[in-house]
Amino acid sequence: GRRGYPEAVYCEGKTPAQVAGIAAAVRDRGATALFTRAAAGHAAAVLGELPDARHDPDARLLAWPPEPPAPSGGRVVVVAAGTSDLPVAREALLTATYLGRECELVVDVGVAGLHRVLARLELLRSARAVVVAAGMDGALPSVVAGLVAAPVVAVPTSVGYGAAFGGLAPLLTMLNACAPGVAVVNIDNGYGAGHLAAQIAAPA
Amino acid sequence: GRRGYPEAVYCEGKTPAQVAGIAAAVRDRGATALFTRAAAGHAAAVLGELPDARHDPDARLLAWPPEPPAPSGGRVVVVAAGTSDLPVAREALLTATYLGRECELVVDVGVAGLHRVLARLELLRSARAVVVAAGMDGALPSVVAGLVAAPVVAVPTSVGYGAAFGGLAPLLTMLNACAPGVAVVNIDNGYGAGHLAAQIAAPA
Amino acid sequence: GRRGYPEAVYCEGKTPAQVAGIAAAVRDRGATALFTRAAAGHAAAVLGELPDARHDPDARLLAWPPEPPAPSGGRVVVVAAGTSDLPVAREALLTATYLGRECELVVDVGVAGLHRVLARLELLRSARAVVVAAGMDGALPSVVAGLVAAPVVAVPTSVGYGAAFGGLAPLLTMLNACAPGVAVVNIDNGYGAGHLAAQIAAPA
Amino acid sequence: GRRGYPEAVYCEGKTPAQVAGIAAAVRDRGATALFTRAAAGHAAAVLGELPDARHDPDARLLAWPPEPPAPSGGRVVVVAAGTSDLPVAREALLTATYLGRECELVVDVGVAGLHRVLARLELLRSARAVVVAAGMDGALPSVVAGLVAAPVVAVPTSVGYGAAFGGLAPLLTMLNACAPGVAVVNIDNGYGAGHLAAQIAAPA
Amino acid sequence: GRRGYPEAVYCEGKTPAQVAGIAAAVRDRGATALFTRAAAGHAAAVLGELPDARHDPDARLLAWPPEPPAPSGGRVVVVAAGTSDLPVAREALLTATYLGRECELVVDVGVAGLHRVLARLELLRSARAVVVAAGMDGALPSVVAGLVAAPVVAVPTSVGYGAAFGGLAPLLTMLNACAPGVAVVNIDNGYGAGHLAAQIAAPA
Amino acid sequence: GRRGYPEAVYCEGKTPAQVAGIAAAVRDRGATALFTRAAAGHAAAVLGELPDARHDPDARLLAWPPEPPAPSGGRVVVVAAGTSDLPVAREALLTATYLGRECELVVDVGVAGLHRVLARLELLRSARAVVVAAGMDGALPSVVAGLVAAPVVAVPTSVGYGAAFGGLAPLLTMLNACAPGVAVVNIDNGYGAGHLAAQIAAPA
Amino acid sequence: GRRGYPEAVYCEGKTPAQVAGIAAAVRDRGATALFTRAAAGHAAAVLGELPDARHDPDARLLAWPPEPPAPSGGRVVVVAAGTSDLPVAREALLTATYLGRECELVVDVGVAGLHRVLARLELLRSARAVVVAAGMDGALPSVVAGLVAAPVVAVPTSVGYGAAFGGLAPLLTMLNACAPGVAVVNIDNGYGAGHLAAQIAAPA
Amino acid sequence: GRRGYPEAVYCEGKTPAQVAGIAAAVRDRGATALFTRAAAGHAAAVLGELPDARHDPDARLLAWPPEPPAPSGGRVVVVAAGTSDLPVAREALLTATYLGRECELVVDVGVAGLHRVLARLELLRSARAVVVAAGMDGALPSVVAGLVAAPVVAVPTSVGYGAAFGGLAPLLTMLNACAPGVAVVNIDNGYGAGHLAAQIAAPA
Ligand SMILES: Nc1ncnc2c1ncn2[C@@H]1O[C@H](COP(=O)(O)O)[C@@H](O)[C@H]1O
Ligand SMILES: Nc1ncnc2c1ncn2[C@@H]1O[C@H](COP(=O)(O)O)[C@@H](O)[C@H]1O
Ligand SMILES: Nc1ncnc2c1ncn2[C@@H]1O[C@H](COP(=O)(O)O)[C@@H](O)[C@H]1O
Ligand SMILES: Nc1ncnc2c1ncn2[C@@H]1O[C@H](COP(=O)(O)O)[C@@H](O)[C@H]1O
Ligand SMILES: [Mg+2]
Ligand SMILES: [Mg+2]
Ligand SMILES: [Mg+2]
Ligand SMILES: [Mg+2]
Ligand SMILES: [Mg+2]
Ligand SMILES: [Mg+2]
Ligand SMILES: [Mg+2]
Ligand SMILES: [Mg+2]
């Protein structure tokens, strides 16, 4: 992979046969790889070539080899605003883990219940990079960025009622965060969020 | 006016001469009226016909007669997230005042500095209706709605960098507020926000 | 729940297993709860843990305990512009009912047949808050707000031809209502509309 | 002009010199013409070549020759929802007049005050085509179309608060009118509305 | 129905049971009705109550009673730019027929082959109203309006590649038609187009 | 310049001082250059350094050296749908000329008057590449592409009523052209259109 | 077909029966034809009438007669930024082939790995027209246009995360390409891209 | 300021008098501050209270005290794709400087001239964080992120032709960057970009 990080294979829009071919090549080259956005058929194709790959169906991710590298650099804390944001948050967490960071997950701390965010302040402030996955109003990264000194990687999710427009609403919220220090990535792009956080928290 | 409330004359898009004609008719009928979105020329036109009208240039509003009615019903608290939201907030406050409510103004309590919101909690909880004017990420109404039991009237402002798209970003944030109890009105529509809050806080 | 109101569990984007876990926790804590946007699988999951919960499949809502609280505060009138808006209207009505309001439903009074609206004027004017669910042009809340003194909670629905853009058209109509007193909530968000109306009509 | 109707010269985006050249050619050919969207400089250029042309500055329109043809066909009724819609309404009215229709103007009958529409019902029902110019929520054409059997030509105006998005909101409202019989034209396009109405009301 | 025209029942978003109930009421009142946007289930429901209703599956329309009224007024010519626009064109044609007009259908005369439009000029010019259904670039109504004196009802269809955005592209094209005399209706709204054309071509 | 073509300096967003500096460097290097989108101040700055540069104020373009190269390759025909599209059309024409093509200009042949297009068919068919600049409905490139075998470079202009949305409407029309052979460039980008046409018509 | 090129039949939105009818007519007329966007059912319908037609399921295209014409004119090089862009790239390649060009395919040379583009520079520079299919950021055409003198036909694909908005993001990127010489076609429109490239590379 | 960083005062939308009041308070508190988006009037107001503040008119920024802190942490490299992006790039550079980082500026290395980027590779790879400001196609961050291991902070600028839509096009490009490691901030938000880069490059 580029710069010592695992290669990423974006499975959506590829056939299982194409993914199997890529997995076989990964095995033959002895490369390290993450397969993202893997539906059931993609997962089966990967496991056919790399039977001991780690598969996390919630995150729709497979990693090979299954052991992540020993952690180095700073800590990454991943926050899911609500239960519905968990798949994206887990994708971020696993990505950062396989890029070599120590990671912690925090769930269900949305803006409507500030005390729950405030209760996790110490953990949040221990991070070298914080990832926040949120849908609907996408307001949580603004709040977290106001509480911590580290960069906040904000990943909007496509969760919400009609006027969320598939993640557009939280995306705009995050781009307009009134606290500085918010780095925005694409809608539902947990892989990108985890990758960016791992780069930020990389050893100097 | 309708239902005992003052008439509203929206000045934008009208000539000063048209506004003067309306002001003269208001005087002749002995009506009560608010002139909103009044530029300097509109204000001069109104004051030419109604010399003792109250004029608030920041809110771009004129009221006639200048004395608001004696307050009745519950309290309305108007919150401006930042200094830039003050014109819209003042328009809401004056509107609710001239519809007969007791009003309080709270400034500069944005999401990026939660402690400032929390410091005003008692006042916020004393309200029968809270108006929150905010631009940029528009996240403050979500936070306030999570802290108070009364309805929050959220008014997005057109303040912000490019991806705020003239108020579209905070508008979407507010429509997607993850706390229930948020009533959204049009961008920069302080008049509408104040009117709605006054109706909510009206005597039963 | 917050402020004595039932908790709300938004089921869309959660697995039935996750919803079952939440339902079990609700039962164990003796909490009161509403499960919204519940598909058949979610409903079965809730009923597995809370067998006597009330289930309204049209509104895709479950309530527990099944008995709503005794009504207090003012009346909430819920209007469905057309038959297609009924699911959203019912969700609003049930939500307000379980928050403790007395509610009435009015159906099929769209803008294209004004006499039908005018025929229900007395009932509309008896409300402390009116909810109007409408798709397509979303014009009905403007009309109703011109006829009643109480606040109108306007909820756009995703019903309509292509240029309704999934509810965007009625959403914009409602935000631009030329009569003051219109509080807008998210597309198809009957829960949010009912909650806001219940807060407005709460006992002082 | 095409089909016996006057030519139309859209002045916006043309220099006064270009417009003067076109006006001279009109004079030399003995043609009939309407100059639309004419700013002061355009008007002066036209009047320099066609000194007795009729100039209506509110509608930003010039007509030559100044006498409209004798009326034929059915009546066209033009409705302006508010004072701010008058320039567009007048442009429609003058266009239909110069295409040979008898026209009537109705003002200030917006949706928020239904009784004012209902008071003009007889006139509205006497029309072979009704033009309705409205900004903000653009709801009036839906209401009028529910009251009359003739086609309603709906022209959205760019009047309104931020979320009107320069006329997009009333445009969408009109395209989604829940009453059939609404023909939509471009934002602020009074010329197009008047032309279409004149064609509809043309003698068989 | 309103003004002697059949009632319209928009089936999308209604359950077959609801539609059956409406059909039964139509039968009992002896009303005339069109059921639009009827999927197979809706059609079966209607035919269960009104067995001799006319069903056109391509247009997704049912009419009752099956006999249209004797034609009166002027002719309506309906043009489908391409084969893919036929369902919408047929819906318009049947609607105008059941509102009492004589109708003709013209197919496959798109802008890319002008000679095919020009070959049908005589028929097009015999119409009191022309309906044009077109997707993709939606350019045909502009061309037709330049060729005929009668009003052109333009109905955009959702046919096309990605940047047609579900009919948005032809909708905008039609609203911006550089020839006057184009009346625009909603995307895929053949019913609305046929209704409007029938009103335009109604006997004076 | 790259590949023997002149350099292009986009003046908008640069200060006159910056443009003067670039012009001086062009002179010193003996380069050939086009200065596009040059307002009066930019033009003066260029002419201060390159006094004999050719300046076309309508096209807002300056060329240096003032003599274009001797023509080679095929002919480029540039079509302006209306007078308002002339500045963009001229920018395209001059660009192609300074890239070494023989060019012809055709004006005022919009879709609403097909006979005017058809009258220029021979010239259009003599081209190796046709540029069509059009605003409003942007329908002309579809028509022209149906008539000629050469590629059509379509450049949308920002001319039009509100729902043209600054050129978005003709842009979408052109991207959805129902005739193949249409190459779309950015709104008002006459330079880009002329450059592309010159490349297409370059000697083999 | 027009100008000696095969006819194109766009299958999406047509029934297999309609497509079969068109295929039979093609056979009877002895025409040459391409069937694009052909799903399995469409393909079967074509093959029922034209059993020896060439079918490429990846490109969803059928060609008849199966032999392309002998190549003439210049070379067309088709580039797929990633594996997911292959179906669109293949559609372009086959279209240009059946219009009579010699074609080459280049795969997996995205912007994130510049060395892979640079490694194919000689082939890219041998083309008379280059087609580039890319999704996500759509940046590759800008890069290629900076490296070659020939026109680049850019075709955005609908591949990508949420904020790609179905191809809108790469479409806008390509329209704004900072290198001149980029011709944009519709999203996923491989047929249009191949057709345009074949016209550009046609013998003089 | 928060976390030892200077306070930021966003001047746009504030009156000079309001800004002067804030500047006076900064002086009295002995705080450190940046005044961003300062027009001439704002700058005069700040300098009236803080005469020795540093003023950079190109970046529209004032800093007080004028001396930045001694550099710590890693290097920040700021890249301006074109001359027009310089104001935004300078705002980022000064912000990061006043937050305590060592900074380098790289200009005019756009995507259309890859060799210019490649010539600066060593400097780019020496950075702990790279800021890239780019308008039009916004493709440069994708290219840079493919070349360096450090995070790339991408700031879209509002520079470009019509279909750049005020920075929307490069914003979407950056969010869809096909290379991982791109952190996006708001359009023209040089302050936010510099702040984020400074946080990323802060001493561990
Ligand atoms: N804590 C905050 N400080 C400053 N601005 C904020 C804050 N929270 C939100 N904002 C928004 O930022 C914009 C500018 O605020 P200001 O600089 O205070 O006028 C306003 O629209 C506010 O709504
Ligand atoms: N008078 C009306 N008749 C039918 N529909 C209406 C009317 N007014 C508004 N609508 C809207 O049209 C849609 C379909 O209504 P229905 O056919 O009654 O389910 C709903 O979203 C209504 O909001
Ligand atoms: N009853 C109404 N009163 C005022 N304005 C209305 C009304 N109904 C609609 N509007 C719209 O509000 C805008 C301003 O109206 P006006 O203040 O009368 O110029 C216009 O675009 C009207 O279309
Ligand atoms: N170097 C790259 N690697 C992968 N994808 C790329 C690259 N550059 C651009 N892309 C885009 O990413 C999408 C997915 O690519 P792939 O995973 O190769 O199918 C395609 O739409 C490509 O256009
Ligand atoms: Mg922070
Ligand atoms: Mg609350
Ligand atoms: Mg009211
Ligand atoms: Mg009607
Ligand atoms: Mg015509
Ligand atoms: Mg052609
Ligand atoms: Mg090139
Ligand atoms: Mg990188």
PDB file of C-alpha atoms in Angstrom, chain E residues 110-116, chain F residues 125 142-150 177-182, chain G residues 1-9 29 31-33 99 191 195 199:
ATOM      1  CA  GLY E 110     -37.934  14.560 -31.679  1.00  0.00           C
ATOM      2  CA  VAL E 111     -35.824  17.658 -32.132  1.00  0.00           C
ATOM      3  CA  ALA E 112     -32.902  15.693 -33.556  1.00  0.00           C
ATOM      4  CA  GLY E 113     -34.989  14.944 -36.632  1.00  0.00           C
ATOM      5  CA  LEU E 114     -36.688  18.204 -37.520  1.00  0.00           C
ATOM      6  CA  HIS E 115     -38.103  16.919 -40.784  1.00  0.00           C
ATOM      7  CA  ARG E 116     -40.385  14.595 -38.847  1.00  0.00           C
TER       8      ARG E 116
ATOM      9  CA  ARG F 125     -22.227  21.973 -42.978  1.00  0.00           C
ATOM     10  CA  SER F 142     -29.679  19.907 -30.187  1.00  0.00           C
ATOM     11  CA  VAL F 143     -31.226  21.212 -33.392  1.00  0.00           C
ATOM     12  CA  VAL F 144     -27.889  22.028 -35.045  1.00  0.00           C
ATOM     13  CA  ALA F 145     -26.363  18.673 -34.053  1.00  0.00           C
ATOM     14  CA  GLY F 146     -29.267  17.000 -35.816  1.00  0.00           C
ATOM     15  CA  LEU F 147     -28.415  18.887 -38.996  1.00  0.00           C
ATOM     16  CA  VAL F 148     -24.636  18.594 -39.279  1.00  0.00           C
ATOM     17  CA  ALA F 149     -22.130  15.737 -39.114  1.00  0.00           C
ATOM     18  CA  ALA F 150     -19.386  17.717 -37.369  1.00  0.00           C
ATOM     19  CA  ALA F 177     -29.094  16.879 -26.009  1.00  0.00           C
ATOM     20  CA  CYS F 178     -31.120  14.205 -27.747  1.00  0.00           C
ATOM     21  CA  ALA F 179     -28.852  14.345 -30.798  1.00  0.00           C
ATOM     22  CA  PRO F 180     -25.357  12.857 -30.362  1.00  0.00           C
ATOM     23  CA  GLY F 181     -22.301  14.925 -31.103  1.00  0.00           C
ATOM     24  CA  VAL F 182     -22.684  17.730 -28.566  1.00  0.00           C
TER      25      VAL F 182
ATOM     26  CA  GLY G   1     -28.430   5.911 -39.862  1.00  0.00           C
ATOM     27  CA  ARG G   2     -27.843   9.649 -39.969  1.00  0.00           C
ATOM     28  CA  ARG G   3     -24.627  10.532 -41.823  1.00  0.00           C
ATOM     29  CA  GLY G   4     -23.648   6.914 -42.376  1.00  0.00           C
ATOM     30  CA  TYR G   5     -23.402   6.184 -38.652  1.00  0.00           C
ATOM     31  CA  PRO G   6     -25.482   3.390 -37.102  1.00  0.00           C
ATOM     32  CA  GLU G   7     -28.836   4.278 -35.566  1.00  0.00           C
ATOM     33  CA  ALA G   8     -28.956   4.178 -31.791  1.00  0.00           C
ATOM     34  CA  VAL G   9     -31.861   2.671 -29.881  1.00  0.00           C
ATOM     35  CA  ARG G  29     -34.552  -2.165 -43.643  1.00  0.00           C
ATOM     36  CA  ALA G  31     -29.993  -0.769 -41.377  1.00  0.00           C
ATOM     37  CA  THR G  32     -27.014  -0.753 -39.011  1.00  0.00           C
ATOM     38  CA  ALA G  33     -27.882  -0.169 -35.351  1.00  0.00           C
ATOM     39  CA  LEU G  99     -18.628   4.257 -35.977  1.00  0.00           C
ATOM     40  CA  TYR G 191     -22.484   6.046 -25.997  1.00  0.00           C
ATOM     41  CA  HIS G 195     -19.934   8.999 -30.647  1.00  0.00           C
ATOM     42  CA  GLN G 199     -16.789  12.403 -34.920  1.00  0.00           C
TER      43      GLN G 199
END
